[in-house]
């Protein structure tokens, strides 16, 4: 479990870190925020949604699973299965954490395998001898600051969609056990309402287009077929788990067999040559 500490000279003067070789920290992550700059990279792989964070705040997200605590884009070695990984996941083991005053501070997960309390020659240093961010961390900080700025711009565009009543709860059609076709809402996830978009006036359309909000709305609509891919990933994972359980049961059954008793006795008919 992650344990975040604010990076400081007092605690991390001698500490180091490694670039992650897997995404184990995201194996229970079902959603990740996206910025507008990432949408074209994410569209080929993920269904996108507007996730409700609070009563009046929504955020554009990539969906990794519709089941809590699951990520269908990791293999058994916790390596990502598609070429594009959302930027929000690529700064680990560091994160920008918001303070009570609304500012942000750099934090590090001290429970991560990629954090080193005492840096060795092979590790990236967190701080220089002067207490400043080391070069490798400075580059990562620039990346994180850029992502935060893009996130703020994207969130403002999403808010415009809310202000113009262009989002609706996302419902999908599913088959019940008796074959009946039912509508089921995806908890906490919203989609763009295409009919409402078509009804906008030219002036409003132009305004939303220039702000980037219109592009986000249609990107979400275009991503919706990716839900079928997500279901396919879920089915494959279920089959793999069933096969593993069957193999474990077969191994357990073999362990219960007493082979000494099976071949005990004076008979020379078995395995005689």
Coordinates of C-alpha atoms in Angstrom, one line a residue, residues 159-273:
X159 CA -16.8 22.2 -16.9
X160 CA -18.2 24.0 -20.0
X161 CA -19.9 20.8 -21.0
X162 CA -21.5 20.7 -17.5
X163 CA -22.5 24.3 -17.8
X164 CA -24.3 23.6 -21.1
X165 CA -26.0 20.4 -19.8
X166 CA -24.3 18.3 -22.4
X167 CA -23.4 15.2 -20.2
X168 CA -25.7 12.4 -19.1
X169 CA -25.3 9.3 -16.9
X170 CA -23.9 6.5 -19.1
X171 CA -26.2 3.5 -19.5
X172 CA -25.4 0.4 -21.4
X173 CA -27.6 -2.4 -22.6
X174 CA -27.0 -5.8 -21.0
X175 CA -28.7 -9.2 -21.2
X176 CA -30.2 -10.5 -18.0
X177 CA -30.0 -14.2 -17.0
X178 CA -33.3 -14.9 -18.8
X179 CA -32.1 -13.2 -22.0
X180 CA -34.0 -10.0 -21.4
X181 CA -32.3 -6.8 -22.7
X182 CA -31.9 -4.3 -19.9
X183 CA -30.3 -0.9 -19.4
X184 CA -27.7 -0.6 -16.7
X185 CA -26.0 2.6 -15.5
X186 CA -22.3 2.7 -15.2
X187 CA -21.8 4.0 -11.6
X188 CA -20.2 7.5 -11.5
X189 CA -19.6 7.6 -15.3
X190 CA -21.1 10.1 -17.7
X191 CA -21.1 10.4 -21.5
X192 CA -21.7 13.2 -23.9
X193 CA -25.3 13.6 -25.1
X194 CA -25.2 13.6 -28.8
X195 CA -28.7 14.8 -29.3
X196 CA -28.0 17.8 -27.0
X197 CA -24.9 18.6 -29.0
X198 CA -26.9 18.6 -32.2
X199 CA -29.4 21.1 -30.7
X200 CA -26.7 23.7 -29.9
X201 CA -26.9 27.1 -31.6
X202 CA -24.1 28.0 -34.0
X203 CA -22.7 30.6 -31.6
X204 CA -22.5 28.1 -28.8
X205 CA -21.0 25.4 -31.0
X206 CA -18.3 27.9 -32.1
X207 CA -17.6 28.8 -28.5
X208 CA -17.3 25.2 -27.4
X209 CA -15.2 24.3 -30.4
X210 CA -12.7 27.1 -29.7
X211 CA -12.5 26.2 -26.0
X212 CA -11.7 22.6 -26.8
X213 CA -14.9 21.3 -25.0
X214 CA -16.6 20.2 -28.2
X215 CA -13.6 18.1 -29.2
X216 CA -13.7 16.3 -25.8
X217 CA -17.4 15.6 -26.1
X218 CA -17.1 14.0 -29.5
X219 CA -13.9 12.2 -28.5
X220 CA -15.8 10.5 -25.7
X221 CA -18.6 9.6 -28.2
X222 CA -16.1 8.1 -30.6
X223 CA -14.5 6.1 -27.8
X224 CA -17.6 4.3 -26.7
X225 CA -17.2 1.2 -29.0
X226 CA -14.0 0.5 -27.0
X227 CA -16.3 -0.8 -24.3
X228 CA -16.6 -4.0 -26.3
X229 CA -12.9 -4.3 -26.3
X230 CA -13.0 -3.9 -22.5
X231 CA -15.6 -6.7 -22.2
X232 CA -13.4 -8.9 -24.4
X233 CA -10.4 -8.3 -22.1
X234 CA -12.6 -9.2 -19.1
X235 CA -13.7 -12.4 -20.7
X236 CA -10.1 -13.4 -21.5
X237 CA -9.1 -12.7 -18.0
X238 CA -12.0 -14.8 -16.6
X239 CA -11.0 -17.7 -18.9
X240 CA -7.4 -17.5 -17.7
X241 CA -8.4 -17.5 -14.1
X242 CA -10.7 -20.5 -14.6
X243 CA -7.9 -22.4 -16.3
X244 CA -5.5 -21.6 -13.5
X245 CA -8.1 -22.8 -10.9
X246 CA -8.6 -26.0 -12.8
X247 CA -4.9 -26.6 -13.0
X248 CA -4.5 -25.9 -9.3
X249 CA -7.3 -28.3 -8.5
X250 CA -5.7 -31.0 -10.7
X251 CA -2.4 -30.5 -8.9
X252 CA -4.2 -30.7 -5.5
X253 CA -5.8 -34.0 -6.6
X254 CA -2.5 -35.4 -7.6
X255 CA -1.0 -34.4 -4.2
X256 CA -3.7 -36.5 -2.5
X257 CA -2.7 -39.7 -4.3
X258 CA -0.5 -42.1 -2.3
X259 CA 1.7 -43.5 -5.1
X260 CA 3.6 -45.7 -2.6
X261 CA 0.4 -47.6 -1.9
X262 CA -0.5 -47.8 -5.6
X263 CA 2.7 -49.6 -6.4
X264 CA 3.1 -51.5 -3.1
X265 CA 3.3 -55.3 -3.2
X266 CA 5.1 -58.1 -4.8
X267 CA 3.5 -57.9 -8.2
X268 CA 6.0 -57.7 -11.0
X269 CA 3.4 -57.0 -13.7
X270 CA 3.7 -53.2 -13.3
X271 CA 6.6 -51.4 -15.0
X272 CA 8.4 -54.7 -15.5
X273 CA 10.7 -54.9 -18.6

